[in-house]
XYZ file of C-alpha atoms in Angstrom:
262
model
C 1.189 -99.669 -44.437
C 1.783 -103.383 -43.650
C 2.431 -104.130 -39.967
C 5.859 -105.639 -40.719
C 7.000 -102.397 -42.340
C 5.661 -100.367 -39.406
C 7.535 -102.648 -36.995
C 10.785 -102.269 -38.968
C 10.463 -98.471 -38.872
C 9.902 -98.651 -35.104
C 12.905 -100.949 -34.720
C 15.225 -98.620 -36.615
C 14.019 -95.642 -34.615
C 14.531 -97.413 -31.292
C 18.035 -98.586 -32.233
C 18.999 -94.989 -33.072
C 17.450 -93.599 -29.881
C 19.077 -96.092 -27.535
C 22.426 -95.775 -29.320
C 22.270 -92.018 -28.727
C 21.460 -92.533 -25.041
C 24.373 -94.976 -24.773
C 26.713 -92.350 -26.242
C 25.330 -89.834 -23.751
C 26.035 -92.074 -20.773
C 29.623 -92.577 -21.925
C 30.250 -88.954 -20.957
C 27.922 -88.698 -17.982
C 28.772 -92.176 -16.613
C 25.139 -92.415 -15.553
C 23.009 -94.997 -17.340
C 19.910 -94.160 -15.309
C 18.524 -91.855 -17.996
C 17.783 -94.894 -20.149
C 14.714 -95.490 -17.958
C 12.736 -92.351 -18.914
C 13.879 -92.628 -22.537
C 12.522 -96.180 -22.616
C 9.076 -94.994 -21.497
C 9.018 -91.959 -23.793
C 10.159 -93.908 -26.853
C 7.648 -96.719 -26.322
C 4.863 -94.160 -26.049
C 6.059 -92.707 -29.361
C 5.932 -96.168 -30.943
C 2.270 -96.451 -29.918
C 1.536 -93.246 -31.833
C 3.614 -94.414 -34.803
C 1.641 -97.651 -35.099
C -1.650 -95.784 -34.861
C -0.627 -93.395 -37.644
C 0.681 -96.135 -39.932
C -1.962 -98.727 -39.010
C -4.885 -99.623 -41.241
C -7.272 -100.927 -38.598
C -10.403 -99.568 -36.990
C -9.888 -95.858 -36.323
C -11.364 -95.845 -32.801
C -9.129 -98.721 -31.729
C -6.066 -97.026 -33.196
C -6.848 -93.794 -31.364
C -7.344 -95.560 -28.037
C -4.129 -97.559 -28.412
C -2.191 -94.394 -29.327
C -3.626 -92.361 -26.461
C -3.136 -95.200 -24.010
C 0.504 -95.714 -24.940
C 1.306 -92.012 -25.234
C -0.213 -90.920 -21.920
C 1.301 -93.910 -20.140
C 4.736 -93.197 -21.662
C 4.690 -89.468 -20.926
C 3.487 -89.969 -17.357
C 5.993 -92.682 -16.517
C 8.843 -91.108 -18.473
C 8.391 -87.757 -16.742
C 8.295 -89.438 -13.342
C 11.506 -91.355 -14.093
C 13.191 -88.266 -15.517
C 12.472 -86.243 -12.385
C 13.657 -89.110 -10.222
C 16.913 -89.782 -12.100
C 18.062 -86.471 -13.569
C 20.949 -84.947 -11.656
C 21.042 -87.869 -9.216
C 23.762 -90.489 -8.669
C 23.564 -93.490 -10.947
C 20.976 -96.117 -10.004
C 22.473 -98.920 -7.899
C 21.516 -101.495 -10.549
C 23.603 -99.842 -13.270
C 26.431 -99.020 -10.871
C 26.580 -102.697 -9.998
C 26.849 -103.592 -13.695
C 29.758 -101.168 -14.153
C 31.594 -102.655 -11.207
C 31.071 -106.228 -12.384
C 31.966 -105.523 -16.032
C 35.057 -103.455 -15.309
C 36.946 -102.365 -18.448
C 34.338 -104.059 -20.651
C 31.564 -101.854 -19.236
C 31.276 -99.456 -22.233
C 30.907 -102.275 -24.756
C 28.613 -104.387 -22.612
C 26.502 -101.371 -21.686
C 25.932 -100.754 -25.412
C 24.491 -104.230 -25.866
C 22.516 -103.877 -22.657
C 20.908 -100.766 -24.132
C 20.157 -102.624 -27.366
C 18.481 -105.303 -25.258
C 16.069 -102.555 -24.237
C 15.219 -102.235 -27.933
C 14.321 -105.930 -28.118
C 12.173 -105.666 -24.994
C 10.467 -102.537 -26.330
C 9.655 -104.250 -29.627
C 8.067 -107.185 -27.817
C 6.057 -104.861 -25.581
C 4.985 -102.819 -28.592
C 2.901 -105.764 -29.791
C 0.313 -104.389 -27.364
C -0.006 -101.349 -29.651
C 0.586 -103.044 -32.998
C -2.263 -105.561 -32.797
C -5.069 -103.072 -32.051
C -3.666 -100.677 -34.674
C -4.328 -103.311 -37.338
C -7.574 -104.888 -36.187
C -10.146 -104.366 -38.933
C -13.328 -105.010 -36.942
C -14.888 -102.532 -34.540
C -14.338 -103.375 -30.867
C -17.231 -104.616 -28.777
C -18.573 -101.868 -26.545
C -18.235 -104.108 -23.492
C -14.579 -104.958 -24.171
C -13.823 -101.350 -25.028
C -15.268 -100.099 -21.736
C -13.372 -102.767 -19.800
C -10.142 -101.898 -21.607
C -10.503 -98.218 -20.759
C -11.439 -99.013 -17.148
C -8.396 -101.266 -16.664
C -6.141 -98.670 -18.297
C -7.408 -95.864 -16.056
C -7.139 -97.976 -12.898
C -3.603 -99.093 -13.734
C -2.160 -95.731 -14.765
C -3.822 -93.854 -11.893
C -2.796 -96.579 -9.429
C 0.822 -96.455 -10.581
C 0.839 -92.659 -10.384
C -0.522 -92.774 -6.819
C 2.113 -95.331 -5.778
C 4.902 -93.257 -7.339
C 3.644 -90.105 -5.636
C 3.385 -91.796 -2.231
C 6.946 -93.075 -2.476
C 8.249 -89.726 -3.719
C 6.639 -87.861 -0.816
C 7.986 -90.426 1.648
C 11.524 -90.030 0.335
C 11.283 -86.237 0.385
C 10.666 -86.298 4.154
C 14.064 -86.077 5.856
C 12.771 -88.080 8.823
C 12.174 -91.044 6.495
C 15.823 -91.413 5.495
C 16.931 -95.037 5.728
C 13.449 -96.258 6.638
C 11.037 -98.573 4.824
C 8.073 -96.973 3.087
C 4.812 -98.449 4.370
C 2.649 -95.514 3.342
C -0.619 -96.073 1.504
C -0.343 -98.741 -1.183
C 3.154 -99.618 0.018
C 1.628 -101.139 3.162
C -0.021 -103.791 1.000
C 2.650 -104.429 -1.605
C 6.415 -103.977 -1.642
C 6.137 -102.805 -5.253
C 2.620 -101.523 -5.995
C 3.976 -99.425 -8.855
C 5.224 -102.610 -10.539
C 1.862 -104.292 -9.977
C -0.032 -101.523 -11.748
C 2.608 -101.459 -14.487
C 1.840 -105.115 -15.252
C -1.914 -104.477 -15.165
C -1.499 -101.609 -17.633
C -0.479 -104.026 -20.390
C -3.604 -106.128 -19.820
C -5.787 -103.279 -21.110
C -4.485 -103.814 -24.654
C -5.526 -107.457 -24.564
C -9.091 -106.333 -23.923
C -8.789 -103.732 -26.672
C -7.647 -106.402 -29.139
C -10.309 -109.042 -28.466
C -11.891 -109.846 -31.811
C -8.610 -109.682 -33.713
C -7.139 -112.997 -34.931
C -3.817 -111.781 -33.526
C -5.108 -111.054 -30.021
C -2.947 -113.875 -28.638
C 0.155 -111.771 -29.357
C -1.019 -109.190 -26.807
C -0.681 -111.804 -24.061
C 3.102 -111.502 -24.335
C 3.583 -107.907 -23.037
C 2.021 -108.372 -19.560
C 3.701 -111.766 -19.158
C 7.057 -110.354 -20.241
C 6.715 -107.335 -17.964
C 5.801 -109.505 -14.969
C 8.775 -111.806 -15.647
C 11.188 -108.899 -16.001
C 10.020 -107.267 -12.786
C 9.718 -110.430 -10.698
C 12.672 -112.454 -11.936
C 15.211 -110.314 -13.742
C 15.850 -106.577 -13.622
C 13.167 -105.293 -11.260
C 12.546 -106.728 -7.824
C 15.603 -109.044 -7.486
C 18.203 -106.315 -8.163
C 16.325 -103.623 -6.271
C 15.671 -105.680 -3.172
C 19.222 -107.004 -3.048
C 20.265 -103.393 -2.498
C 17.385 -102.383 -0.206
C 17.901 -105.345 2.112
C 21.397 -104.018 2.821
C 20.563 -100.331 3.133
C 17.090 -100.206 4.747
C 16.651 -101.145 8.384
C 13.630 -103.416 8.736
C 13.436 -104.304 5.050
C 13.968 -108.003 5.744
C 10.874 -107.985 7.981
C 8.994 -106.014 5.328
C 9.806 -108.783 2.850
C 8.497 -111.449 5.253
C 5.211 -109.702 5.951
C 4.300 -107.960 2.686
C 3.548 -109.354 -0.773
C 6.154 -108.570 -3.399
C 3.710 -107.551 -6.121
C -0.041 -108.035 -5.652
C -1.480 -105.701 -2.975
C -2.762 -107.711 -0.022
C -3.177 -107.150 3.736
C 0.218 -107.655 5.378
C 0.962 -110.800 7.350
C 2.009 -110.761 10.977
C 5.730 -110.827 11.535
C 6.846 -114.246 12.826
C 7.831 -114.323 16.469
C 11.376 -115.216 17.357
């Protein structure tokens, strides 16, 4: 099946899925469940492209497995974190700012997730349609980067989850493990994850398209919906978070700096 047709099928499916989630949040008044659905649905798109793709079979399998395992792992983590909990502060802030227009604007916000997902899905589409066999070296590097990124993100998520589950940590800043070296190590490994598909696509004339997903993800997390909105809330609710911001890198893990003296 031509890649354009596969992409159109994915687009229609995502529009239907996110429209259903929007309808769900109208009743629950909790938009936070869009996060796990986003991860699950993008993992499903990776499998869809592999099934419909006409490229090298080994590359298709790796792209499908990579996207599926990543999506299931992240989606399950987000589901456990959000289900039955109060609405995420980011979405609550949107509701407050949008007022009576919140239902309509939330619908288009959810459809924006479709656009973002389609752009990210280029990471799966390109390798699904590459006709040449991947170089063994690039294949090994792709798998190594994928493993390091997904395992690293899982470790960061687990460390933060355990920190939050400790009642003595309430209101404090997490500096446990990876969080001592980065304010958002989970976001760092999320960006690195998308790099693995660049390596998997080297040799395809369309490899340049796979540069977009990691760049887009980094921009979203650093400049738009990730770190800026999250830290605006944390700076107000976490004692010592301002110092944490001064001494610890936002994204790339690095030894913390000394706090400036007054």
